[in-house]
Amino acid sequence: METAEKKIILQVDHLKQYFPVKKDSFFKPKAYVKAVDDISFELYEGETLSIVGESGCGKSTTGRAILRLDEPTDGKVHYMGQDILGLNKKEMRKLRGDLQVIFQDPFASLNPRQTVKQILNEAMAIQEVVDKPKRKDRMLELLGYVGLSAESLDRYPHEFSGGQRQRIGIARALAVDPKLIICDEAVSALDVSIQAQILNLLKNLQKQFKLTFLFISHDLSVVRHISDRVMVMYLGKVVEIAEKKELFDSPLHPYTQALLSSIPVPDPTLKRDRVILKGDVPSPIDPPRGCRFHTRCPFAVEKCKQEEPPLRELVKNHFVSCHIAEDLPV
Amino acid sequence: MLMFILRRVFQTIPVIIGVTFVVFFIMQLVPGDPAVLLAGEGASKETIEAIREQLGLNQPLYIQYFEYLTNVFRGDLGVSLKNSQPVLDEILVRLPITIELAFFSIIITIVLGMAAGIISAVKPYSLTDVSVMLVALLGISLPSFWFGLMLMYFFSVKLQVLPVAGWDSLLHVILPAVTLGAGGAAIVARMTRSSILEVIRQDYIRTARAKGLRERIIIYKHALRNALIPVITVVGLQFGALLGGTVLVESIFAINGLGRMIVDAIRMRDLPMVQGGVLFASLIFVTVNLFVDVFYRFFNKRIELN
Amino acid sequence: MNKKNKLILEVKGLKTHFTTKRGVSKAVDGIDFTLHKGETLGIVGESGCGKSMTSLSILRLIPSPPGKIAGGSVLFKGKDLVTMTEDEMRKIRGNEISMIFQEPMTSLNPVIPVGEQIAEALRLHQKMGKKAAWEKSVEMLKLVGIPSPEKRAKQEPFQLSGGMRQRVMIAMALACTPEVLIADEPTTALDVTIQAQILELIKELQTKIGMGVIMITHDLGVVAETCDKVAVMYAGNIVEHASTEQLFANPKHPYTQGLLNSLPKIHEDQDELITIDGSVPSPYNMPAGCRFASRCPYREDICITHQPNLINQSDGVKVRCWKYTDEWTGNRDKEGVI
């Protein structure tokens, strides 16, 4: 990507998403799951930014908060300069035409009683993007883009395989001419050979329609394949953001390093020094003080237990939140 | 947990007030004037009017209701129109009888129902299963008054092994309790069966099999405890139906319990008696449901935590 | 490899069929493999290829009806598990052959303390007393790396994290020191850092106990890191069987090649992934010829009409493909179709 003409399409500032936890006593203070705890980042037009992390890190919650599927607790989200969180229902509905989402389980997100034709028609009708008489042609065009035949129109979701259903989900997202698509674990449920087909499709569509992707995934190999930039999250915080190659070749945060070295690589000749993290991710209700990773970090020093590390630009365009990133063994 | 119990107890208060409200106003819709009934046939207009005045029946309905309600909270349920006894005393005499009947009936519902359900589920679609489920279907379909009469005819009249009616010994309990518990047992049996069959498909049952456990242990130790969780709810609901059933069963077997008292009181338009009886019946029901809820919560802690 | 080690498990022509209203589904359709002491065999394939049914068939745990072992044998130390009585089979399960499953969340009984779930196998197979079994189960929890095992043993599964539950499953499976451990997608439901822990743990305990491991997985990365040899399954058949090094260095079957190609690589950039077109044939209606033929870029006439056998190659690799036989014409290549 050429840095010169980068235009910000989505700006997220100090986003927080707390979910209250049921109390089991009058006397305990009200507790919250701090699913997303003060994160900021921007998304440039036409790029793919991936959010990676393990379950409970807040990656999916971030996507949902941006779309206001759950109302964020605090923070600002600007889409093309417009404050999304300040929009009323009607304005928000209009904006949903620009912001689309593709979920992990296409079967759960497609109405089983609607044919593909009805599904696509509904999407277009809500956003009023295509005049009624032209919709049929538009549907056929969309099916063409995602590699489904024209006969698919009159069939129901259960008649399709998992990969084909994901194609329907993509066609529905495309139906309203979106600018930004949030892919929430969009290929995670698919077998590798099908996953490859969908990844290729997403890449081609991005080129064709100049789409911007926010790609949420736990699978680092997939992220490596599809992203321009990658953001790593841990327990509701951003720990590292960098361009893909930079992040994969020289990760700065100990968590990113451990994450990368944990992936099983399909190459038995590759013998690596593996960093295996000890223990489990702590509870997001009562996250550790200081750096949230310090309880599992092999390099943690006293400062890490006390002070929360800020996200700082250590190398150009490479941000990391670690007190001791400079002094880590490579 | 304590929070939960307290919350549930508080929730029962509006329910009970609602019950008094419904009972009070429905009784107003029933044709017949209690004052006329009380005065007896051929009483003069003045006498009826006097009785009305004395009972406060001339006041607007809402005032009658609020007076009734405040009295209830003071523990005063009024006096019977029929024999001028305090309603509370009348109820307290009969309540133990009905509770005893309900207790034995629910035991029959639970024991018979679960046993039948388990027997069925161990070998699904076998001859045993099909026969047990057929009997259960009969149990649901047969009206209890007919079933009660049949039992009475067979065991008391023909075989003469059990007393026909009355409420003197434990032997007297058997027929009414079976009559009352049978329908519930049938429902519990079907519920237990389907719940076990559902649980048997779970991953942890496969784990238990992979451990080399015997099928019997798998059912009793691993499947049953999980399968019974939904059954508890059904038992709670059955208790309500059972209370309703006491009205019929007590009449058939001539048992002087709460149910029969309510029926008699309705026939007599003995308004305070009906209200008192229904109020107590709903109190029992609400209490039992409270227990079921707490029990269910205890059995299924995971619900809260997840 | 472990050629000198003792052969413990030999699967020959195993067939598992499911009879439903739609017809007979040949989930496992004649597969062969062997497992030696201390060795790890990977069975890899995509959903519906029959890999999980294979593992369940070995312990005769397939849901029956509708499932049924329709043929073949599973020789465990010379005895055929397929023809054993149910009583004899139960003595093997959880004792000499153990299994761990994919979903640690649902594979443990939610209302029984985890210590008891481990102890019951010990009481059953090792005839241990209540106290001894409990102590051993605490010891097992410690062995699989669960902190404060005495406390954890008394807890119910919902009080444990996913990674810990899978450790409990492993403790349970290994409590009676089995000779074979079947691990059916043991890390699929776990996060990568936890997956790394669990795979490491299995490897470590394998060395300690000396058991043979069958690793069922869809993840070729897991295969590369844990297995000595691999069987690739497709539509109920093994299509390729090779040592792990051979399989990754020189995949022979077009399906194996396709599978490896379609993986996004973590250490290099690719513009486009190479995909396998089409989809798996219906298990109710298998084609007469090679089951992969409809998706295969090398397809010739014989592939459509006749099913190839799993044939030994000179390098010890077995592959089920006409391309490696004398019947292969290679005409398509010459015509430059590919």
mmCIF file with all atom_site columns, C-alpha atoms in Angstrom, chain B residues 5 38 52 81 84 110 150 195 229 231 248 251:
data_model
loop_
_atom_site.group_PDB
_atom_site.id
_atom_site.type_symbol
_atom_site.label_atom_id
_atom_site.label_alt_id
_atom_site.label_comp_id
_atom_site.label_asym_id
_atom_site.label_entity_id
_atom_site.label_seq_id
_atom_site.pdbx_PDB_ins_code
_atom_site.Cartn_x
_atom_site.Cartn_y
_atom_site.Cartn_z
_atom_site.occupancy
_atom_site.B_iso_or_equiv
_atom_site.pdbx_formal_charge
_atom_site.auth_seq_id
_atom_site.auth_comp_id
_atom_site.auth_asym_id
_atom_site.auth_atom_id
_atom_site.pdbx_PDB_model_num
ATOM 1  C CA . ILE B 1 5   ? -34.445 -17.210 47.288 1.00 0.00 ? 5   ILE B CA 1
ATOM 2  C CA . LEU B 1 38  ? -78.543 -17.243 53.992 1.00 0.00 ? 38  LEU B CA 1
ATOM 3  C CA . ARG B 1 52  ? -76.920 -7.567  53.348 1.00 0.00 ? 52  ARG B CA 1
ATOM 4  C CA . LEU B 1 81  ? -71.945 -17.596 55.934 1.00 0.00 ? 81  LEU B CA 1
ATOM 5  C CA . SER B 1 84  ? -70.761 -18.563 61.298 1.00 0.00 ? 84  SER B CA 1
ATOM 6  C CA . ILE B 1 110 ? -42.663 -39.114 41.098 1.00 0.00 ? 110 ILE B CA 1
ATOM 7  C CA . MET B 1 150 ? -63.093 -48.050 38.600 1.00 0.00 ? 150 MET B CA 1
ATOM 8  C CA . SER B 1 195 ? -35.255 -36.598 28.722 1.00 0.00 ? 195 SER B CA 1
ATOM 9  C CA . ILE B 1 229 ? -33.325 -31.607 35.729 1.00 0.00 ? 229 ILE B CA 1
ATOM 10 C CA . VAL B 1 231 ? -38.359 -33.470 35.047 1.00 0.00 ? 231 VAL B CA 1
ATOM 11 C CA . LEU B 1 248 ? -62.782 -34.199 42.381 1.00 0.00 ? 248 LEU B CA 1
ATOM 12 C CA . SER B 1 251 ? -65.691 -35.711 46.461 1.00 0.00 ? 251 SER B CA 1
#
